[in-house]
Amino acid sequence: MMVMIAPEHFLSFLSDQGFSLASGVPCSYFKDTFTSLEESTEIYYIPSTREDEAVGIICGYFLGGQVGFLILQNSGLATIGDALTSLAQLYKIPLLMFVSYRGLEPDADFPEHLVMGDVTEDVLSAYQIPYWILEEENWKSILHQAISVMNDSSLPVCVLVKKGVLSQ
Amino acid sequence: MKGAEVIQKLDEYLTGKELIVSSNGNVSRQVYTLLPQPQVYLRGSMGLPVSIGLGLALSQPKKKVIVITGDGNFLMGLSSIATVGSVQPPNLRILVIDNETYATTGCQETVSSALNYVEMVKGMGIKSVVSIDLTKEKEIPSDLFDKFVIKEELQVLHIRVEIDDINLENIPWHPIEIKENFLNR
């Protein structure tokens, strides 16, 4: 069994890549990450009230010359459609999004995630957003690829995070 | 008094160093036409000007950031005011031009007329809030923007105005040009 990515290693990697702000809405798949984010001195974290608000914050931060990333549950993908298409994509603003991949397996306790779980990759494809699925083994290489595509295209990219990868 | 006249008056108080984010539709067109260029003129992004202004204010803490938004836009992104109230960026200020309508799409009414902006915004943690009704006024008070532009304090200024009767042309810059001109200013 793989060991989850240590949140402090994950965040210091992102800090080394130049990210100094994070904003979004939590998911239990990111529980440990958010604990580290709230304590981080390198990355300032703003809890947003909605996921589209976080897109606005990170885009505004970029227009001021600094780079941040977005963190949200895949339910929030349904909230950020206009913020992606009429802000980040329209103005060509690079945006790294970490999205939890919930609803992959039938779960009687959490039926609210099932439909979005089914369509998550279709939604990203429909919005023409390149995406990767984060894995414990070669996570730095996956993030390097995502960040490289984001910078080369100056557009949003997405990293999907399954259960257990970034939090117990 | 109309929204464009308020924006025109604001120009007299600007030093040229302020960074402005304007909400999509008529407000962005007026800001593009009446205030120093370039600024962040939003096209879509309905409901997001305050969020974008917050990110910009955090990114450029030595610059004053002014968000100029209509009431429809402000109300769509109302929860972002709560976030601003939590973060308290002293270099951010928000000007709400309130004509109680979605003016760009043909003056359909918003819910704005039912609201008390001072109580609402103060309740979200922003101490410095001024609300003024200029719908019946022919002159803008001479000190209206003194504190708003100069004081290093998070502020919201809400101004009720009459509906503008002139619709300006669209901003000629493509959004990518808007971004590049702003980044290279």
Short mmCIF file of N, CA, C and O in Angstrom, two decimals, chain A residues 41-141:
data_model
loop_
_atom_site.label_atom_id
_atom_site.label_comp_id
_atom_site.label_asym_id
_atom_site.label_seq_id
_atom_site.Cartn_x
_atom_site.Cartn_y
_atom_site.Cartn_z
N THR A 41 3.50 29.21 6.95
CA THR A 41 3.98 30.59 6.91
C THR A 41 4.42 30.95 5.49
O THR A 41 4.65 32.12 5.19
N GLU A 42 4.55 29.94 4.62
CA GLU A 42 5.01 30.20 3.25
C GLU A 42 3.86 30.47 2.30
O GLU A 42 3.99 31.20 1.33
N ILE A 43 2.74 29.81 2.56
CA ILE A 43 1.57 29.96 1.68
C ILE A 43 0.41 30.51 2.52
O ILE A 43 0.00 29.89 3.50
N TYR A 44 -0.07 31.68 2.11
CA TYR A 44 -1.19 32.31 2.81
C TYR A 44 -2.48 31.67 2.31
O TYR A 44 -2.68 31.54 1.10
N TYR A 45 -3.33 31.28 3.22
CA TYR A 45 -4.56 30.59 2.84
C TYR A 45 -5.78 31.44 3.17
O TYR A 45 -5.93 31.90 4.30
N ILE A 46 -6.65 31.62 2.18
CA ILE A 46 -7.92 32.32 2.39
C ILE A 46 -9.06 31.33 2.20
O ILE A 46 -9.28 30.84 1.09
N PRO A 47 -9.78 31.02 3.27
CA PRO A 47 -10.98 30.19 3.08
C PRO A 47 -12.02 31.00 2.32
O PRO A 47 -12.37 32.11 2.75
N SER A 48 -12.48 30.50 1.19
CA SER A 48 -13.48 31.28 0.43
C SER A 48 -14.87 30.75 0.74
O SER A 48 -15.03 29.62 1.18
N THR A 49 -15.87 31.60 0.50
CA THR A 49 -17.24 31.20 0.80
C THR A 49 -17.81 30.34 -0.32
O THR A 49 -18.74 29.58 -0.11
N ARG A 50 -17.25 30.52 -1.52
CA ARG A 50 -17.69 29.75 -2.69
C ARG A 50 -16.44 29.48 -3.54
O ARG A 50 -15.48 30.24 -3.49
N GLU A 51 -16.51 28.47 -4.37
CA GLU A 51 -15.34 28.12 -5.17
C GLU A 51 -15.07 29.16 -6.26
O GLU A 51 -13.91 29.42 -6.61
N ASP A 52 -16.12 29.77 -6.81
CA ASP A 52 -15.89 30.76 -7.87
C ASP A 52 -15.22 32.02 -7.30
O ASP A 52 -14.42 32.68 -7.98
N GLU A 53 -15.52 32.31 -6.05
CA GLU A 53 -14.85 33.43 -5.39
C GLU A 53 -13.34 33.16 -5.34
O GLU A 53 -12.53 34.07 -5.57
N ALA A 54 -12.97 31.93 -5.04
CA ALA A 54 -11.55 31.57 -4.97
C ALA A 54 -10.87 31.73 -6.34
O ALA A 54 -9.71 32.15 -6.42
N VAL A 55 -11.60 31.41 -7.42
CA VAL A 55 -11.04 31.64 -8.77
C VAL A 55 -10.75 33.13 -8.94
O VAL A 55 -9.68 33.52 -9.42
N GLY A 56 -11.69 33.98 -8.51
CA GLY A 56 -11.50 35.43 -8.61
C GLY A 56 -10.28 35.89 -7.81
O GLY A 56 -9.47 36.69 -8.29
N ILE A 57 -10.15 35.38 -6.60
CA ILE A 57 -9.03 35.79 -5.73
C ILE A 57 -7.69 35.41 -6.37
O ILE A 57 -6.77 36.23 -6.45
N ILE A 58 -7.60 34.17 -6.84
CA ILE A 58 -6.32 33.71 -7.42
C ILE A 58 -6.02 34.46 -8.72
O ILE A 58 -4.88 34.82 -9.00
N CYS A 59 -7.06 34.73 -9.52
CA CYS A 59 -6.85 35.50 -10.77
C CYS A 59 -6.42 36.93 -10.46
O CYS A 59 -5.53 37.48 -11.12
N GLY A 60 -7.03 37.56 -9.47
CA GLY A 60 -6.62 38.91 -9.08
C GLY A 60 -5.19 38.93 -8.56
O GLY A 60 -4.41 39.86 -8.85
N TYR A 61 -4.84 37.90 -7.83
CA TYR A 61 -3.47 37.77 -7.30
C TYR A 61 -2.46 37.68 -8.45
O TYR A 61 -1.40 38.30 -8.40
N PHE A 62 -2.83 36.94 -9.49
CA PHE A 62 -1.96 36.83 -10.67
C PHE A 62 -1.82 38.18 -11.37
O PHE A 62 -0.72 38.56 -11.81
N LEU A 63 -2.92 38.93 -11.47
CA LEU A 63 -2.86 40.24 -12.15
C LEU A 63 -1.97 41.21 -11.38
O LEU A 63 -1.47 42.19 -11.94
N GLY A 64 -1.76 40.95 -10.10
CA GLY A 64 -0.82 41.75 -9.31
C GLY A 64 0.60 41.21 -9.35
O GLY A 64 1.48 41.74 -8.69
N GLY A 65 0.83 40.14 -10.10
CA GLY A 65 2.18 39.64 -10.32
C GLY A 65 2.59 38.47 -9.44
O GLY A 65 3.77 38.10 -9.41
N GLN A 66 1.64 37.85 -8.72
CA GLN A 66 1.99 36.70 -7.88
C GLN A 66 1.09 35.52 -8.21
O GLN A 66 0.06 35.67 -8.86
N VAL A 67 1.51 34.34 -7.76
CA VAL A 67 0.82 33.12 -8.18
C VAL A 67 0.26 32.35 -6.99
O VAL A 67 0.95 32.15 -5.99
N GLY A 68 -0.98 31.93 -7.12
CA GLY A 68 -1.62 31.12 -6.09
C GLY A 68 -2.27 29.89 -6.71
O GLY A 68 -2.24 29.71 -7.93
N PHE A 69 -2.81 29.04 -5.88
CA PHE A 69 -3.53 27.87 -6.40
C PHE A 69 -4.89 27.72 -5.72
O PHE A 69 -5.16 28.34 -4.69
N LEU A 70 -5.71 26.87 -6.37
CA LEU A 70 -7.10 26.70 -5.96
C LEU A 70 -7.28 25.29 -5.40
O LEU A 70 -6.66 24.35 -5.91
N ILE A 71 -8.09 25.13 -4.39
CA ILE A 71 -8.31 23.79 -3.83
C ILE A 71 -9.80 23.64 -3.52
O ILE A 71 -10.39 24.51 -2.89
N LEU A 72 -10.41 22.58 -4.06
CA LEU A 72 -11.86 22.43 -3.94
C LEU A 72 -12.30 20.99 -4.12
O LEU A 72 -11.57 20.17 -4.66
N GLN A 73 -13.50 20.72 -3.68
CA GLN A 73 -14.13 19.42 -3.94
C GLN A 73 -14.69 19.41 -5.37
O GLN A 73 -15.02 20.47 -5.89
N ASN A 74 -14.83 18.22 -5.97
CA ASN A 74 -15.33 18.22 -7.35
C ASN A 74 -16.77 18.75 -7.45
O ASN A 74 -17.18 19.21 -8.51
N SER A 75 -17.52 18.77 -6.35
CA SER A 75 -18.84 19.42 -6.40
C SER A 75 -18.69 20.88 -6.82
O SER A 75 -19.55 21.43 -7.50
N GLY A 76 -17.59 21.50 -6.43
CA GLY A 76 -17.33 22.90 -6.75
C GLY A 76 -17.04 23.14 -8.22
O GLY A 76 -17.13 24.27 -8.70
N LEU A 77 -16.72 22.07 -8.97
CA LEU A 77 -16.52 22.23 -10.41
C LEU A 77 -17.79 22.77 -11.06
O LEU A 77 -17.75 23.49 -12.06
N ALA A 78 -18.94 22.40 -10.46
CA ALA A 78 -20.22 22.86 -11.00
C ALA A 78 -20.47 24.33 -10.68
O ALA A 78 -21.33 24.96 -11.29
N THR A 79 -19.72 24.86 -9.73
CA THR A 79 -19.92 26.26 -9.33
C THR A 79 -19.01 27.21 -10.11
O THR A 79 -19.30 28.39 -10.22
N ILE A 80 -17.88 26.71 -10.62
CA ILE A 80 -16.87 27.63 -11.16
C ILE A 80 -16.90 27.76 -12.68
O ILE A 80 -16.01 28.38 -13.26
N GLY A 81 -17.95 27.24 -13.32
CA GLY A 81 -17.98 27.27 -14.78
C GLY A 81 -17.79 28.66 -15.38
O GLY A 81 -16.95 28.86 -16.26
N ASP A 82 -18.54 29.64 -14.91
CA ASP A 82 -18.42 30.99 -15.50
C ASP A 82 -17.10 31.64 -15.11
O ASP A 82 -16.50 32.35 -15.93
N ALA A 83 -16.64 31.39 -13.90
CA ALA A 83 -15.35 31.97 -13.48
C ALA A 83 -14.21 31.42 -14.34
O ALA A 83 -13.28 32.15 -14.69
N LEU A 84 -14.30 30.15 -14.72
CA LEU A 84 -13.27 29.57 -15.60
C LEU A 84 -13.37 30.15 -17.00
O LEU A 84 -12.40 30.67 -17.55
N THR A 85 -14.60 30.07 -17.58
CA THR A 85 -14.72 30.40 -19.01
C THR A 85 -14.65 31.89 -19.28
O THR A 85 -14.07 32.31 -20.29
N SER A 86 -15.23 32.73 -18.40
CA SER A 86 -15.28 34.16 -18.72
C SER A 86 -14.24 34.97 -17.96
O SER A 86 -14.15 36.18 -18.11
N LEU A 87 -13.41 34.30 -17.15
CA LEU A 87 -12.31 35.01 -16.49
C LEU A 87 -10.98 34.31 -16.82
O LEU A 87 -10.22 34.77 -17.67
N ALA A 88 -10.72 33.18 -16.17
CA ALA A 88 -9.40 32.55 -16.32
C ALA A 88 -9.09 32.18 -17.77
O ALA A 88 -8.01 32.50 -18.28
N GLN A 89 -10.03 31.55 -18.45
CA GLN A 89 -9.76 31.14 -19.83
C GLN A 89 -9.84 32.32 -20.80
O GLN A 89 -9.02 32.45 -21.71
N LEU A 90 -10.82 33.20 -20.59
CA LEU A 90 -10.99 34.35 -21.50
C LEU A 90 -9.78 35.29 -21.46
O LEU A 90 -9.31 35.77 -22.49
N TYR A 91 -9.28 35.57 -20.26
CA TYR A 91 -8.15 36.50 -20.11
C TYR A 91 -6.81 35.78 -20.19
O TYR A 91 -5.76 36.40 -20.09
N LYS A 92 -6.86 34.45 -20.32
CA LYS A 92 -5.65 33.59 -20.32
C LYS A 92 -4.83 33.82 -19.05
O LYS A 92 -3.73 34.36 -19.07
N ILE A 93 -5.41 33.39 -17.95
CA ILE A 93 -4.75 33.49 -16.65
C ILE A 93 -4.41 32.07 -16.17
O ILE A 93 -5.30 31.22 -16.08
N PRO A 94 -3.11 31.79 -15.92
CA PRO A 94 -2.74 30.46 -15.45
C PRO A 94 -3.34 30.18 -14.08
O PRO A 94 -3.34 31.04 -13.21
N LEU A 95 -3.85 28.97 -13.91
CA LEU A 95 -4.57 28.64 -12.67
C LEU A 95 -4.39 27.15 -12.39
O LEU A 95 -4.79 26.31 -13.19
N LEU A 96 -3.76 26.84 -11.26
CA LEU A 96 -3.59 25.45 -10.84
C LEU A 96 -4.70 25.10 -9.85
O LEU A 96 -4.83 25.73 -8.81
N MET A 97 -5.49 24.07 -10.22
CA MET A 97 -6.62 23.68 -9.37
C MET A 97 -6.39 22.26 -8.84
O MET A 97 -6.13 21.35 -9.63
N PHE A 98 -6.51 22.10 -7.53
CA PHE A 98 -6.54 20.76 -6.95
C PHE A 98 -7.99 20.45 -6.62
O PHE A 98 -8.63 21.17 -5.86
N VAL A 99 -8.50 19.37 -7.24
CA VAL A 99 -9.92 19.03 -7.11
C VAL A 99 -10.02 17.60 -6.57
O VAL A 99 -9.46 16.67 -7.16
N SER A 100 -10.74 17.44 -5.47
CA SER A 100 -10.91 16.08 -4.93
C SER A 100 -11.82 15.29 -5.87
O SER A 100 -12.77 15.82 -6.44
N TYR A 101 -11.49 14.00 -6.02
CA TYR A 101 -12.22 13.14 -6.95
C TYR A 101 -13.14 12.25 -6.13
O TYR A 101 -12.83 11.10 -5.87
N ARG A 102 -14.27 12.81 -5.74
CA ARG A 102 -15.24 12.06 -4.95
C ARG A 102 -16.26 11.39 -5.85
O ARG A 102 -16.41 11.78 -7.00
N GLY A 103 -16.96 10.41 -5.30
CA GLY A 103 -18.03 9.76 -6.05
C GLY A 103 -17.56 8.73 -7.05
O GLY A 103 -18.27 8.39 -7.99
N LEU A 104 -16.34 8.22 -6.87
CA LEU A 104 -15.82 7.23 -7.82
C LEU A 104 -16.45 5.86 -7.61
O LEU A 104 -16.60 5.10 -8.55
N GLU A 105 -16.77 5.57 -6.37
CA GLU A 105 -17.36 4.25 -6.07
C GLU A 105 -18.71 4.47 -5.39
O GLU A 105 -18.89 5.44 -4.67
N PRO A 106 -19.64 3.54 -5.62
CA PRO A 106 -20.94 3.66 -4.95
C PRO A 106 -20.75 3.73 -3.43
O PRO A 106 -19.97 2.98 -2.87
N ASP A 107 -21.38 4.69 -2.82
CA ASP A 107 -21.23 4.87 -1.38
C ASP A 107 -22.59 5.28 -0.83
O ASP A 107 -23.05 6.40 -1.04
N ALA A 108 -23.21 4.34 -0.13
CA ALA A 108 -24.58 4.58 0.34
C ALA A 108 -24.65 5.76 1.29
O ALA A 108 -25.69 6.42 1.41
N ASP A 109 -23.53 6.08 1.96
CA ASP A 109 -23.54 7.18 2.92
C ASP A 109 -23.42 8.55 2.25
O ASP A 109 -23.76 9.56 2.84
N PHE A 110 -22.86 8.58 1.04
CA PHE A 110 -22.62 9.87 0.37
C PHE A 110 -23.15 9.87 -1.07
O PHE A 110 -22.38 10.06 -2.01
N PRO A 111 -24.45 9.71 -1.24
CA PRO A 111 -24.98 9.68 -2.62
C PRO A 111 -24.82 11.01 -3.34
O PRO A 111 -24.84 11.06 -4.56
N GLU A 112 -24.62 12.09 -2.57
CA GLU A 112 -24.52 13.42 -3.20
C GLU A 112 -23.32 13.54 -4.13
O GLU A 112 -23.26 14.46 -4.95
N HIS A 113 -22.34 12.64 -4.02
CA HIS A 113 -21.15 12.76 -4.86
C HIS A 113 -21.20 11.92 -6.12
O HIS A 113 -20.34 12.05 -6.99
N LEU A 114 -22.22 11.05 -6.22
CA LEU A 114 -22.16 10.03 -7.27
C LEU A 114 -22.26 10.60 -8.68
O LEU A 114 -21.51 10.23 -9.57
N VAL A 115 -23.20 11.53 -8.91
CA VAL A 115 -23.37 12.04 -10.27
C VAL A 115 -22.13 12.84 -10.69
O VAL A 115 -21.57 12.64 -11.77
N MET A 116 -21.65 13.71 -9.80
CA MET A 116 -20.46 14.49 -10.16
C MET A 116 -19.24 13.59 -10.31
O MET A 116 -18.39 13.82 -11.15
N GLY A 117 -19.17 12.54 -9.48
CA GLY A 117 -18.07 11.57 -9.63
C GLY A 117 -18.07 10.95 -11.02
O GLY A 117 -17.03 10.81 -11.66
N ASP A 118 -19.27 10.64 -11.52
CA ASP A 118 -19.39 10.05 -12.86
C ASP A 118 -18.95 11.00 -13.96
O ASP A 118 -18.41 10.57 -14.98
N VAL A 119 -19.23 12.29 -13.78
CA VAL A 119 -19.02 13.23 -14.90
C VAL A 119 -17.79 14.14 -14.71
O VAL A 119 -17.54 14.99 -15.56
N THR A 120 -17.05 13.97 -13.62
CA THR A 120 -15.94 14.90 -13.34
C THR A 120 -14.98 15.05 -14.53
O THR A 120 -14.68 16.17 -14.95
N GLU A 121 -14.52 13.92 -15.06
CA GLU A 121 -13.54 14.03 -16.17
C GLU A 121 -14.21 14.58 -17.43
O GLU A 121 -13.59 15.31 -18.20
N ASP A 122 -15.50 14.23 -17.62
CA ASP A 122 -16.24 14.78 -18.78
C ASP A 122 -16.39 16.30 -18.66
O ASP A 122 -16.29 17.02 -19.65
N VAL A 123 -16.65 16.76 -17.43
CA VAL A 123 -16.79 18.22 -17.21
C VAL A 123 -15.48 18.91 -17.55
O VAL A 123 -15.46 19.91 -18.27
N LEU A 124 -14.38 18.36 -17.06
CA LEU A 124 -13.07 18.99 -17.33
C LEU A 124 -12.78 18.98 -18.83
O LEU A 124 -12.31 19.97 -19.39
N SER A 125 -13.10 17.86 -19.49
CA SER A 125 -12.87 17.79 -20.94
C SER A 125 -13.75 18.80 -21.67
O SER A 125 -13.30 19.47 -22.60
N ALA A 126 -15.02 18.90 -21.23
CA ALA A 126 -15.93 19.84 -21.89
C ALA A 126 -15.44 21.28 -21.75
O ALA A 126 -15.58 22.08 -22.67
N TYR A 127 -14.85 21.59 -20.60
CA TYR A 127 -14.30 22.93 -20.39
C TYR A 127 -12.89 23.08 -20.98
O TYR A 127 -12.26 24.12 -20.82
N GLN A 128 -12.42 22.02 -21.64
CA GLN A 128 -11.10 22.03 -22.30
C GLN A 128 -9.98 22.30 -21.29
O GLN A 128 -9.04 23.04 -21.57
N ILE A 129 -10.12 21.71 -20.11
CA ILE A 129 -9.11 21.88 -19.07
C ILE A 129 -8.26 20.61 -18.97
O ILE A 129 -8.79 19.54 -18.67
N PRO A 130 -6.96 20.73 -19.26
CA PRO A 130 -6.09 19.55 -19.11
C PRO A 130 -6.07 19.10 -17.65
O PRO A 130 -6.10 19.94 -16.75
N TYR A 131 -6.06 17.77 -17.44
CA TYR A 131 -6.06 17.30 -16.05
C TYR A 131 -5.17 16.07 -15.87
O TYR A 131 -4.91 15.34 -16.81
N TRP A 132 -4.73 15.90 -14.66
CA TRP A 132 -3.91 14.76 -14.25
C TRP A 132 -4.54 14.18 -12.99
O TRP A 132 -5.20 14.89 -12.24
N ILE A 133 -4.28 12.90 -12.76
CA ILE A 133 -4.72 12.28 -11.50
C ILE A 133 -3.48 12.09 -10.63
O ILE A 133 -2.49 11.47 -11.05
N LEU A 134 -3.52 12.70 -9.47
CA LEU A 134 -2.35 12.68 -8.58
C LEU A 134 -2.11 11.27 -8.04
O LEU A 134 -3.05 10.58 -7.64
N GLU A 135 -0.84 10.86 -8.06
CA GLU A 135 -0.47 9.55 -7.50
C GLU A 135 0.65 9.74 -6.50
O GLU A 135 1.49 10.63 -6.67
N GLU A 136 0.66 8.88 -5.47
CA GLU A 136 1.66 9.01 -4.42
C GLU A 136 3.08 8.81 -4.98
O GLU A 136 4.01 9.49 -4.57
N GLU A 137 3.20 7.84 -5.90
CA GLU A 137 4.53 7.39 -6.30
C GLU A 137 5.35 8.48 -7.00
O GLU A 137 6.50 8.71 -6.66
N ASN A 138 4.75 9.11 -8.00
CA ASN A 138 5.53 10.09 -8.78
C ASN A 138 4.84 11.46 -8.75
O ASN A 138 4.71 12.13 -9.77
N TRP A 139 4.42 11.87 -7.59
CA TRP A 139 3.60 13.08 -7.48
C TRP A 139 4.34 14.34 -7.93
O TRP A 139 3.75 15.22 -8.55
N LYS A 140 5.65 14.41 -7.67
CA LYS A 140 6.36 15.63 -8.08
C LYS A 140 6.41 15.76 -9.60
O LYS A 140 6.26 16.85 -10.16
N SER A 141 6.60 14.62 -10.26
CA SER A 141 6.65 14.63 -11.72
C SER A 141 5.30 15.05 -12.31
O SER A 141 5.22 15.82 -13.27
#
